[in-house]
Coordinates of C-alpha atoms and ligand atoms in Angstrom, one line a residue:
Chain X
X33 CA 19.2 -13.6 -14.2
X34 CA 20.1 -16.6 -15.5
X35 CA 21.7 -15.8 -19.6
X36 CA 19.4 -15.4 -23.1
X37 CA 19.4 -19.0 -24.3
X38 CA 19.0 -18.9 -28.1
X39 CA 16.0 -20.5 -27.8
X40 CA 15.0 -16.8 -26.8
X41 CA 16.0 -15.6 -30.6
X42 CA 15.2 -18.8 -32.5
X43 CA 11.5 -16.5 -34.9
X44 CA 10.2 -20.1 -34.0
X45 CA 9.2 -19.9 -30.8
X46 CA 7.2 -16.8 -30.9
X47 CA 6.7 -16.9 -27.0
X48 CA 10.2 -17.9 -26.5
X49 CA 12.5 -19.3 -23.7
X50 CA 11.1 -22.3 -22.5
X51 CA 9.5 -24.6 -25.2
X52 CA 7.8 -27.1 -22.7
X53 CA 4.9 -24.2 -22.2
X54 CA 4.3 -23.0 -25.5
X55 CA 1.3 -24.3 -28.3
X56 CA -0.7 -26.4 -25.4
X57 CA -4.1 -25.6 -24.7
X58 CA -4.4 -23.9 -21.9
X59 CA -1.3 -21.3 -22.3
X60 CA -2.2 -19.6 -25.5
X61 CA -5.9 -18.9 -23.7
X62 CA -3.9 -17.3 -21.0
X63 CA -1.3 -15.6 -23.2
X64 CA -3.5 -14.4 -25.3
X65 CA -5.4 -13.2 -22.3
X66 CA -3.0 -11.3 -20.4
X67 CA -1.4 -10.4 -23.7
X68 CA -5.0 -8.9 -24.8
X69 CA -5.4 -7.1 -21.6
X70 CA -1.8 -5.0 -21.8
X71 CA -2.6 -4.3 -24.7
X72 CA -5.8 -2.9 -23.9
X73 CA -4.7 -1.0 -20.8
X74 CA -2.2 0.8 -23.1
X75 CA -5.5 2.3 -25.6
X76 CA -7.0 3.0 -23.1
X77 CA -4.1 5.5 -21.7
X78 CA -3.9 7.1 -24.5
X79 CA -7.0 7.0 -25.9
X80 CA -8.2 8.7 -21.7
X81 CA -5.2 10.9 -22.7
X82 CA -6.7 12.1 -26.8
X83 CA -9.9 12.7 -25.1
X84 CA -8.7 15.2 -22.9
X85 CA -6.4 16.9 -25.1
X86 CA -9.3 17.3 -27.5
X87 CA -11.8 19.0 -25.5
X88 CA -8.9 21.0 -24.0
X89 CA -7.3 22.4 -26.7
X90 CA -9.7 24.8 -28.4
X91 CA -10.5 26.6 -24.6
X92 CA -6.6 26.6 -24.7
X93 CA -5.9 28.4 -28.0
X94 CA -8.6 30.2 -27.5
X95 CA -7.4 31.2 -23.2
X96 CA -5.7 34.8 -23.2
X97 CA -3.7 34.6 -20.4
X98 CA -0.7 32.5 -19.9
X99 CA -2.2 28.2 -18.4
X100 CA 1.1 27.7 -16.7
X101 CA 2.0 31.3 -15.3
X102 CA -1.0 32.8 -14.8
X103 CA -3.1 32.6 -11.1
X104 CA -6.5 34.3 -13.2
X105 CA -9.3 31.5 -13.5
X106 CA -12.5 33.8 -15.5
X107 CA -12.7 31.0 -18.2
X108 CA -16.0 31.7 -19.3
X109 CA -17.1 34.4 -21.9
X110 CA -15.9 35.7 -25.0
X111 CA -12.0 36.7 -23.4
X112 CA -11.4 33.7 -21.0
X113 CA -9.2 34.1 -18.6
X114 CA -7.2 31.1 -17.1
X115 CA -3.8 30.0 -15.5
X116 CA -3.2 26.7 -13.1
X117 CA -0.4 28.7 -10.8
X118 CA -2.4 28.6 -8.3
X119 CA -4.2 25.1 -9.1
X120 CA -0.1 24.1 -9.0
X121 CA 1.1 25.5 -5.6
X122 CA -2.0 23.8 -3.3
X123 CA -1.4 21.3 -5.1
X124 CA 2.1 21.2 -4.6
X125 CA 2.9 22.0 -1.3
X126 CA -0.3 19.5 0.4
X127 CA 0.7 17.2 -1.3
X128 CA 4.7 17.8 -0.5
X129 CA 3.3 18.7 3.0
X130 CA 1.7 15.2 3.0
X131 CA 4.9 13.0 2.2
X132 CA 6.9 15.2 5.0
X133 CA 4.6 14.0 7.4
X134 CA 3.8 10.7 5.8
X135 CA 6.5 8.8 4.5
X136 CA 8.8 8.8 7.7
X137 CA 6.4 8.2 10.3
X138 CA 4.9 5.6 7.9
X139 CA 8.2 3.2 7.6
X140 CA 9.1 4.8 11.2
X141 CA 5.9 2.5 12.3
X142 CA 6.1 0.1 10.0
X143 CA 9.9 -1.0 11.3
X144 CA 7.8 -1.1 14.5
X145 CA 6.0 -3.3 13.8
X146 CA 8.0 -5.5 12.0
X147 CA 11.5 -5.3 13.8
X148 CA 11.0 -4.4 17.7
X149 CA 7.3 -5.4 18.1
X150 CA 5.9 -8.5 19.9
X151 CA 3.8 -10.7 18.8
X152 CA 0.7 -10.5 20.1
X153 CA 1.3 -6.7 19.5
X154 CA 2.7 -6.7 15.6
X155 CA -0.3 -8.9 14.9
X156 CA -2.5 -6.1 16.0
X157 CA -1.5 -3.5 14.6
X158 CA -0.8 -4.1 11.6
X159 CA -4.4 -5.1 11.1
X160 CA -5.6 -2.3 12.7
X161 CA -3.6 -0.2 9.7
X162 CA -4.7 -1.9 7.1
X163 CA -8.0 -2.0 8.1
X164 CA -7.3 1.7 8.1
X165 CA -6.3 2.2 4.3
X166 CA -9.7 1.2 3.2
X167 CA -11.0 4.1 5.6
X168 CA -12.6 6.4 2.2
X169 CA -11.5 9.5 2.4
X170 CA -14.7 12.2 2.8
X171 CA -14.3 10.8 6.4
X172 CA -11.4 12.0 7.1
X173 CA -12.5 15.9 5.5
X174 CA -15.5 15.6 8.1
X175 CA -12.8 14.5 11.0
X176 CA -10.0 17.3 10.1
X177 CA -12.9 20.1 9.8
X178 CA -15.0 19.0 12.4
X179 CA -13.1 17.5 15.5
X180 CA -9.1 17.5 15.2
X181 CA -9.2 21.5 13.3
X182 CA -9.8 23.4 16.5
X183 CA -6.9 21.8 17.5
X184 CA -4.6 23.3 14.6
X185 CA -5.4 26.6 15.7
X186 CA -2.6 26.6 18.4
X187 CA -0.2 24.8 16.4
X188 CA -0.6 26.9 13.7
X189 CA -0.3 30.3 16.3
X190 CA 2.9 28.5 18.0
X191 CA 5.0 27.9 14.2
X192 CA 4.4 31.6 13.3
X193 CA 5.1 32.9 16.5
X194 CA 8.7 30.5 16.3
X195 CA 9.1 30.6 12.5
X196 CA 6.9 33.3 11.0
X197 CA 9.7 35.6 9.5
X198 CA 9.6 33.1 6.9
X199 CA 7.7 33.4 4.7
X200 CA 6.4 30.1 4.0
X201 CA 5.1 30.0 8.3
X202 CA 3.2 33.6 7.8
X203 CA -0.5 33.5 9.5
X204 CA -2.4 34.7 6.6
X205 CA -5.4 35.4 9.3
X206 CA -7.2 32.1 8.2
X207 CA -9.2 30.0 10.6
X208 CA -6.2 27.3 10.8
X209 CA -8.5 24.0 9.6
X210 CA -9.0 25.5 6.2
X211 CA -5.5 26.4 5.7
X212 CA -2.6 24.7 3.1
X213 CA -0.3 23.3 5.8
X214 CA -3.6 21.8 7.5
X215 CA -4.9 20.1 4.3
X216 CA -1.2 18.7 4.2
X217 CA -1.5 16.7 7.3
X218 CA -5.3 15.0 6.6
X219 CA -3.7 14.1 3.2
X220 CA -1.3 12.9 5.6
X221 CA -2.9 11.0 8.7
X222 CA -5.3 10.0 4.7
X223 CA -2.7 7.8 3.0
X224 CA 0.4 7.2 6.6
X225 CA -2.3 4.2 6.6
X226 CA -1.0 3.3 2.7
X227 CA 2.2 3.4 3.6
X228 CA 2.9 2.4 6.4
X229 CA 0.4 -0.6 5.5
X230 CA 3.4 -1.7 2.4
X231 CA 6.4 -0.6 3.8
X232 CA 5.5 -3.8 6.7
X233 CA 5.0 -6.4 4.6
X234 CA 8.0 -5.4 2.3
X235 CA 9.8 -5.1 5.5
X236 CA 8.2 -8.2 6.6
X237 CA 9.6 -9.7 4.0
X238 CA 13.6 -9.5 4.9
X239 CA 14.8 -12.6 4.4
X240 CA 16.0 -13.6 7.5
X241 CA 19.9 -14.7 6.7
X242 CA 20.5 -10.4 5.2
X243 CA 19.3 -10.1 8.5
X244 CA 21.2 -12.0 10.8
X245 CA 24.1 -11.7 8.0
X246 CA 24.4 -7.8 10.1
X247 CA 24.1 -9.1 13.7
X248 CA 26.2 -11.5 13.4
X249 CA 28.6 -9.1 12.2
X250 CA 27.4 -7.2 15.5
X251 CA 25.0 -4.9 14.3
X252 CA 23.0 -3.2 17.7
X253 CA 19.5 -3.7 16.2
X254 CA 19.2 -0.4 14.4
X255 CA 22.0 0.0 12.7
X256 CA 20.6 -4.0 11.0
X257 CA 18.4 -1.8 10.2
X258 CA 19.9 0.3 8.3
X259 CA 22.6 -2.2 6.0
X260 CA 19.7 -5.0 5.7
X261 CA 16.5 -3.6 6.0
X262 CA 15.8 -0.5 4.9
X263 CA 18.3 -1.4 1.7
X264 CA 16.1 -4.7 1.1
X265 CA 12.7 -2.4 1.7
X266 CA 13.9 1.2 -0.6
X267 CA 12.3 0.0 -3.8
X268 CA 9.2 -1.2 -2.1
X269 CA 9.1 2.3 0.3
X270 CA 9.3 4.0 -2.9
X271 CA 6.2 2.5 -4.3
X272 CA 4.7 1.9 -1.0
X273 CA 5.3 6.2 -0.8
X274 CA 4.2 6.6 -5.4
X275 CA 1.3 5.5 -4.0
X276 CA 0.1 7.6 -1.0
X277 CA 1.4 10.6 -3.5
X278 CA 0.2 9.4 -6.4
X279 CA -3.7 9.6 -3.7
X280 CA -2.5 12.7 -2.0
X281 CA -1.9 15.0 -5.1
X282 CA -5.8 13.2 -7.1
X283 CA -7.3 13.5 -3.3
X284 CA -11.1 16.0 -3.7
X285 CA -12.8 16.0 -1.2
X286 CA -11.2 15.5 2.0
X287 CA -9.6 19.1 0.3
X288 CA -12.6 20.3 -1.2
X289 CA -14.3 21.3 1.9
X290 CA -11.6 22.1 4.1
X291 CA -9.4 24.4 1.9
X292 CA -11.3 27.8 2.0
X293 CA -11.0 29.5 -1.9
X294 CA -8.8 32.7 -2.7
X295 CA -11.0 35.7 -4.1
X296 CA -9.5 36.6 -7.2
X297 CA -7.8 39.3 -6.4
X298 CA -5.8 38.2 -3.1
X299 CA -1.9 39.4 -2.5
X300 CA 0.5 35.6 -3.5
X301 CA 1.8 34.1 -1.1
X302 CA 4.0 31.9 -0.3
X303 CA 3.0 30.3 3.0
X304 CA 1.0 27.2 3.9
X305 CA -1.0 29.1 6.3
X306 CA -3.1 30.7 3.0
X307 CA -5.9 28.8 2.1
X308 CA -5.6 28.4 -2.0
X309 CA -7.6 25.1 -4.5
X310 CA -5.8 22.2 -6.1
X311 CA -6.2 21.0 -9.5
X312 CA -9.0 18.3 -7.9
X313 CA -10.2 20.8 -5.6
X314 CA -11.0 23.6 -8.4
X315 CA -12.3 21.5 -10.9
X316 CA -15.2 19.4 -8.3
X317 CA -15.7 22.9 -7.4
X318 CA -17.1 23.5 -10.9
X319 CA -17.9 20.3 -11.8
X320 CA -22.0 21.5 -11.3
X321 CA -21.2 24.4 -14.0
X322 CA -19.6 23.2 -17.2
X323 CA -22.0 24.8 -19.5
X324 CA -20.3 25.0 -22.3
X325 CA -17.2 23.7 -23.6
X326 CA -15.3 26.2 -24.3
X327 CA -15.7 26.5 -19.2
X328 CA -15.3 21.9 -19.5
X329 CA -12.5 23.0 -21.4
X330 CA -10.4 24.7 -19.2
X331 CA -11.4 22.3 -17.0
X332 CA -10.3 19.8 -18.7
X333 CA -7.0 20.9 -19.0
X334 CA -5.8 21.2 -15.8
X335 CA -6.8 17.7 -15.3
X336 CA -4.3 16.9 -17.6
X337 CA -1.5 18.7 -16.2
X338 CA -2.4 16.9 -13.2
X339 CA -2.6 14.0 -14.9
X340 CA 0.4 14.2 -16.8
X341 CA 2.0 14.9 -13.6
X342 CA 1.4 11.8 -12.0
X343 CA 2.9 9.8 -14.6
X344 CA 5.5 11.6 -14.8
X345 CA 5.7 10.2 -10.9
X346 CA 5.2 7.2 -11.3
X347 CA 7.6 6.8 -14.0
X348 CA 10.9 8.8 -12.1
X349 CA 10.0 6.3 -8.9
X350 CA 9.5 2.8 -12.1
X351 CA 12.6 4.3 -12.8
X352 CA 14.4 4.8 -10.0
X353 CA 13.7 1.3 -8.2
X354 CA 14.6 -0.4 -12.0
X355 CA 18.3 1.0 -11.5
X356 CA 17.9 -0.2 -7.9
X357 CA 17.4 -3.5 -9.8
X358 CA 21.4 -4.8 -9.8
X359 CA 21.8 -5.0 -6.4
X360 CA 18.8 -6.2 -5.2
X361 CA 19.6 -10.2 -7.1
Chain R
X87 CA 44.4 -13.2 18.7
X88 CA 42.7 -16.2 18.7
X89 CA 41.0 -17.8 21.7
X90 CA 40.8 -20.2 23.4
X91 CA 36.9 -21.2 24.0
X92 CA 35.3 -22.4 27.0
X93 CA 31.7 -24.8 27.9
X94 CA 30.7 -25.9 30.7
X95 CA 27.6 -27.4 31.1
X96 CA 26.1 -25.3 28.3
X97 CA 22.1 -26.5 28.2
X98 CA 19.8 -24.7 25.6
X99 CA 16.1 -24.2 24.7
X100 CA 13.8 -22.3 22.8
X101 CA 11.1 -20.7 24.8
X102 CA 10.2 -24.3 27.3
X103 CA 11.6 -26.4 24.9
X104 CA 15.5 -27.8 25.9
X105 CA 16.9 -28.1 21.8
X106 CA 20.3 -28.8 24.1
X107 CA 21.8 -30.6 26.5
X108 CA 25.4 -30.6 29.4
X109 CA 27.8 -29.4 26.3
X110 CA 30.6 -29.1 27.9
X111 CA 34.0 -28.8 25.8
X112 CA 36.7 -27.2 25.5
X113 CA 38.2 -25.5 22.1
X114 CA 42.0 -24.4 21.8
X115 CA 43.1 -20.8 20.6
X116 CA 44.9 -21.8 16.3
X117 CA 42.8 -24.6 16.2
X118 CA 39.9 -26.3 13.5
X119 CA 36.5 -28.0 15.4
X120 CA 34.5 -29.5 13.5
X121 CA 31.0 -29.7 14.6
X122 CA 29.2 -33.5 13.3
X123 CA 26.1 -35.3 13.9
X124 CA 22.6 -35.8 12.6
X125 CA 20.1 -32.8 11.4
X126 CA 18.3 -31.5 14.4
X127 CA 20.8 -33.0 16.8
X128 CA 21.2 -29.2 17.1
X129 CA 24.7 -28.6 15.8
X130 CA 23.4 -25.4 14.5
X131 CA 22.5 -24.2 18.4
X132 CA 26.0 -25.0 20.6
X133 CA 27.2 -23.4 17.7
X134 CA 24.8 -19.7 17.3
X135 CA 25.5 -20.1 21.1
X136 CA 29.3 -19.2 21.2
X137 CA 28.1 -15.9 19.5
X138 CA 24.8 -15.4 21.2
X139 CA 23.0 -15.4 18.2
X140 CA 20.0 -18.0 19.6
X141 CA 19.4 -14.1 21.7
X142 CA 18.3 -13.6 17.3
X143 CA 15.5 -16.5 18.6
X144 CA 12.8 -15.7 20.3
X145 CA 12.5 -17.7 22.9
X146 CA 16.3 -18.4 23.3
X147 CA 18.3 -18.7 26.1
X148 CA 21.4 -21.3 27.6
X149 CA 21.8 -22.1 30.9
X150 CA 25.6 -22.4 32.1
X151 CA 28.2 -20.5 31.0
X152 CA 30.8 -20.2 28.2
X153 CA 34.1 -19.1 28.6
X154 CA 36.7 -16.9 25.6
X155 CA 39.7 -16.8 27.2
X156 CA 39.0 -15.6 30.6
X157 CA 35.9 -13.7 29.2
X158 CA 32.3 -15.0 29.6
X159 CA 29.8 -14.1 27.3
X160 CA 27.1 -14.3 28.8
X161 CA 28.5 -11.7 31.2
X162 CA 25.8 -9.6 32.8
X163 CA 27.7 -6.8 31.9
X164 CA 28.9 -8.5 28.2
X165 CA 26.8 -6.6 25.5
X166 CA 25.7 -9.1 22.9
X167 CA 26.5 -7.1 20.1
X168 CA 30.8 -6.9 21.1
X169 CA 30.4 -10.6 22.0
X170 CA 29.8 -11.0 18.4
X171 CA 32.3 -7.9 17.5
X172 CA 34.7 -10.8 18.3
X173 CA 33.1 -14.3 17.5
X174 CA 32.1 -13.7 13.7
X175 CA 30.6 -16.1 12.1
X176 CA 29.3 -17.2 8.6
X177 CA 26.4 -19.2 7.9
X178 CA 24.8 -21.7 5.7
X179 CA 23.7 -20.4 2.9
X180 CA 25.8 -17.6 1.3
X181 CA 24.4 -13.8 2.5
X182 CA 26.3 -11.5 1.4
X183 CA 24.0 -8.0 1.5
X184 CA 21.4 -7.7 -2.4
X185 CA 21.8 -4.7 -2.5
X186 CA 26.2 -3.2 -1.4
X187 CA 29.0 -3.6 -3.7
X188 CA 31.4 -6.2 -3.0
X189 CA 33.4 -3.7 -2.0
X190 CA 31.1 -2.7 0.7
X191 CA 30.0 -5.7 1.9
X192 CA 33.0 -6.5 3.4
X193 CA 33.5 -2.9 4.7
X194 CA 30.2 -3.1 6.0
X195 CA 31.7 -4.3 9.5
X196 CA 34.2 -2.4 9.4
X197 CA 32.0 0.4 8.8
X198 CA 29.5 -0.4 11.6
X199 CA 32.3 0.1 14.5
X200 CA 32.3 3.9 13.2
X201 CA 35.5 2.9 10.8
X202 CA 35.3 5.9 7.8
X203 CA 38.7 7.0 5.9
X204 CA 39.1 5.5 2.2
X205 CA 42.7 4.3 2.7
X206 CA 42.3 2.3 6.1
X207 CA 38.3 0.6 4.6
X208 CA 40.2 0.4 1.4
X209 CA 42.8 -1.6 2.1
X210 CA 40.9 -4.1 5.0
X211 CA 39.0 -4.6 1.5
X212 CA 41.7 -6.5 -0.1
X213 CA 43.7 -7.4 2.6
X214 CA 40.0 -9.3 4.2
X215 CA 39.9 -10.3 0.5
X216 CA 43.1 -11.7 0.2
X217 CA 42.8 -13.4 3.6
X218 CA 39.7 -15.3 2.3
X219 CA 41.6 -16.2 -1.1
X220 CA 39.1 -14.2 -3.3
X221 CA 41.4 -10.7 -3.7
X222 CA 42.7 -11.5 -7.5
X223 CA 39.2 -13.2 -8.3
X224 CA 37.9 -9.8 -8.1
X225 CA 39.2 -6.1 -7.6
X226 CA 38.4 -5.4 -10.9
X227 CA 34.5 -5.3 -9.8
X228 CA 34.9 -4.5 -6.0
X229 CA 31.8 -1.6 -7.6
X230 CA 29.1 -4.7 -8.7
X231 CA 26.8 -6.2 -6.4
X232 CA 28.0 -9.1 -4.4
X233 CA 25.3 -11.4 -5.8
X234 CA 26.3 -11.2 -8.9
X235 CA 29.3 -14.0 -7.5
X236 CA 29.1 -17.2 -7.5
X237 CA 28.0 -19.7 -4.8
X238 CA 30.8 -20.1 -3.4
X239 CA 32.6 -17.1 -4.9
X240 CA 29.7 -15.4 -2.2
X241 CA 30.3 -17.8 -0.2
X242 CA 33.9 -16.3 0.5
X243 CA 33.1 -13.0 0.0
X244 CA 30.7 -14.0 3.4
X245 CA 34.0 -15.3 5.3
X246 CA 35.7 -12.0 3.4
X247 CA 33.3 -9.6 5.3
X248 CA 33.5 -11.8 8.9
X249 CA 37.2 -11.4 8.6
X250 CA 37.2 -7.6 8.2
X251 CA 36.5 -6.6 12.1
X252 CA 39.1 -9.0 12.5
X253 CA 36.7 -11.1 15.2
X254 CA 39.2 -14.1 17.6
X255 CA 36.3 -16.6 16.7
X256 CA 35.1 -17.4 13.3
X257 CA 31.8 -20.0 13.2
X258 CA 30.9 -21.4 10.3
X259 CA 27.3 -22.6 9.6
X260 CA 28.2 -26.1 7.1
X261 CA 29.6 -23.2 5.3
X262 CA 29.8 -26.3 2.2
X263 CA 26.2 -27.1 2.4
X264 CA 24.7 -24.8 -1.0
X265 CA 28.2 -25.0 -2.5
X266 CA 29.9 -27.8 -5.8
X267 CA 32.6 -29.8 -5.3
X268 CA 35.5 -27.5 -6.9
X269 CA 34.2 -24.4 -4.5
X270 CA 33.9 -26.5 -1.7
X271 CA 38.2 -27.4 -1.9
X272 CA 38.3 -23.7 -1.8
X273 CA 36.2 -23.3 1.6
X274 CA 38.4 -26.4 3.0
X275 CA 41.9 -24.9 1.7
X276 CA 40.8 -21.4 3.1
X277 CA 40.1 -22.5 6.9
X278 CA 43.4 -24.8 6.2
X279 CA 45.0 -20.9 5.5
X280 CA 42.5 -19.6 8.3
X281 CA 43.6 -21.4 10.8
X282 CA 46.5 -20.2 11.7
X283 CA 44.6 -17.2 12.7
X284 CA 41.4 -17.8 13.8
X285 CA 39.7 -20.1 15.8
X286 CA 37.2 -22.2 14.0
X287 CA 34.3 -23.7 14.8
X288 CA 32.4 -25.4 11.3
X289 CA 29.3 -27.6 11.8
X290 CA 29.3 -29.7 8.5
X291 CA 27.4 -32.6 7.1
X292 CA 30.2 -33.9 5.3
X293 CA 31.9 -36.4 7.3
X294 CA 34.9 -36.5 4.9
X295 CA 35.5 -32.2 5.5
X296 CA 35.8 -32.6 8.8
X297 CA 38.6 -36.0 8.2
X298 CA 40.2 -33.4 5.9
X299 CA 39.7 -29.8 7.6
X300 CA 39.7 -31.1 11.9
X301 CA 41.9 -31.2 14.3
X302 CA 39.2 -31.8 16.9
X303 CA 36.3 -33.1 16.5
X304 CA 32.7 -33.1 18.4
X305 CA 29.6 -35.8 18.0
X306 CA 26.3 -35.1 18.7
X307 CA 22.9 -37.1 18.7
X308 CA 19.6 -36.9 20.6
X309 CA 19.3 -39.4 23.0
X310 CA 15.3 -40.4 21.3
X311 CA 13.4 -37.8 19.2
X312 CA 11.6 -35.3 21.3
X313 CA 14.7 -36.2 23.7
X314 CA 17.1 -32.5 23.6
X315 CA 20.4 -32.8 21.5
X316 CA 23.7 -33.6 23.9
X317 CA 27.7 -33.7 22.9
X318 CA 28.2 -37.8 22.7
X319 CA 31.9 -37.5 22.0
X320 CA 35.0 -35.2 21.4
X321 CA 38.0 -36.0 20.9
X322 CA 41.2 -36.0 18.3
X323 CA 39.9 -35.8 14.4
X324 CA 41.7 -38.9 13.6
X325 CA 41.0 -41.0 17.0
X326 CA 36.9 -40.0 16.8
X327 CA 37.5 -41.5 13.1
X328 CA 39.3 -44.4 13.6
X329 CA 38.8 -45.5 16.7
X330 CA 35.8 -43.7 18.7
X331 CA 35.0 -44.8 22.5
X332 CA 31.3 -44.6 21.8
X333 CA 29.3 -47.0 20.3
X334 CA 26.7 -44.2 18.6
X335 CA 29.6 -42.6 17.2
X336 CA 31.2 -45.5 15.9
X337 CA 27.6 -46.6 13.8
X338 CA 27.7 -42.9 13.4
X339 CA 30.9 -42.4 10.8
X340 CA 30.7 -45.9 10.2
X341 CA 27.3 -44.6 8.5
X342 CA 25.4 -47.7 10.4
X343 CA 22.8 -44.9 11.3
X344 CA 19.7 -44.8 10.9
Ligands
ADP667 N1 14.4 -21.4 15.8 C1 13.5 -22.3 16.8 N2 13.4 -22.3 17.6 C2 12.6 -23.4 17.9 N3 13.1 -24.4 18.4 C3 14.4 -24.1 17.1 C4 14.7 -23.3 15.9 N4 16.6 -24.5 15.7 C5 16.1 -25.3 15.6 N5 15.2 -25.6 16.7 C6 14.6 -26.9 17.4 O1 16.1 -27.9 17.9 C7 16.7 -28.5 17.7 C8 18.5 -28.3 17.2 O2 18.1 -28.1 15.8 P1 18.8 -27.0 15.3 O3 21.4 -26.7 15.7 O4 19.1 -26.7 14.1 O5 20.1 -28.8 14.7 P2 21.3 -29.0 13.8 O6 22.0 -28.1 13.3 O7 22.0 -30.2 14.1 O8 21.1 -29.8 12.5 C9 15.3 -28.8 16.6 O9 14.9 -30.1 17.4 C10 14.8 -27.9 16.4 O10 13.7 -28.3 15.8
MG668 MG1 21.5 -27.3 11.3

């Protein structure tokens, strides 16, 4: 947090700052490597974006339906009609369900491990969660399909019985394990370890002086967490949530094997107990039959939307985190 | 509001390790007591038992009694949270809450007590910052982060935060050891002012500081390495510095100490 010295602006010192660290061989090599890698990544991402656009634009131009607002998906033939409304809904609602469950739960587990659990318990618990974070998503998908799914039927019926008058909770007759709600729950279980692991890490780093500062004011343990731990960990929790969201938005296999797809003429429903598709699951489904560039382009256009959404989500998270920076030393 | 502290036969443990043994002392209300002694002899440990902050450390426990006027701090009915609201503490490194503004830092303790009314909070914030000799320096930037202040200002902010909840006793653990001489003087002046309202106990490594600010000085020492620390001598500051009873005290204050 020191002010910029005049050396920083001095054009004779292109690296700025400390004179001692310029010009030496090691510094030059490392600096060069770092700069090159940085540029390379930006170039690569831009190239990927340009490539996707390049492929998508011709198909989009031929599209006879509204790409953003149509539910249709028949991208081949002389009169292609395709839109992403259903995919956007499926992706959004499964990810939202996943976040609503996984973020509070992950934060709670992380708080328990770092602030409440005795050392003999917190260490093994932390390692277990780190291990769970490495389990491949297909395993969660299979587990959901073959084991957990059957237990969701009564839950679905229960919620429908109590809250079914709300369109979101209306039973659609879809098998419980094939609904958006269940896919969202499996996503939640999938991202829970990541959210927990990262939150745990930041909570564990809260300086003792901050915690003692709160306790010495007569804070209870929970108040200490609210005053010292959560504010300190907030940027970390946001990053954790965004990483989790990124994974949920893009998750393909688990969603693909769970969700029942909707028939082309099914009525529109806002119910989370409906089947559906996400961007990723639709693309994976179609991947076997990309026979014409036009058809491929339609799928790529959908992929591009996912790309942009993920990018915006991450950028927003960055901005949120940066805005808090003035308040975190 | 200030209260008298009576410590009797206090042994302090970290797990199985006995860190301090047999401390007995009295601290009069509206006075400043300084703890001096070599590192590791248990000054911080004793200080923390005066508001049960040692319990935050795994394994920390005491035997013996600490009375605040006629209240037993270690009575089974006593809630450590309540103790800490009565006995405030300022730490070695200034530790304002980094995510909070100056105003919110000072108001933090009141908010914990459930005070929500803005007019009350604002008034106490001003009062406490004035009490900590910080008001004129920060009154135009109360919404800026507390961590943006200088070290000395941060420490005074922490003092303001501590006195905002209107404690009976104020404990300070080497509050100036991370500060420059000017900021140190500012804190010492402040201690002199606060003495009219609070009972103050301060740990310091700086003997001149002890001589300048305190009415009473307690010298702690280790019997030998590995042995628990103990209170060697306590008495009026002037006497301790001019005419100590114990040889060890004299050696320490005259700098003839290993
Ligand atoms: N958190 C702790 N856990 C275990 N032992 C501790 C802890 N803090 C201090 N001690 C021990 O207690 C003794 C007194 O330490 P302390 O009160 O910090 O001394 P001082 O403040 O006089 O330098 C030392 O032997 C130290 O090692
Ligand atoms: Mg100490």
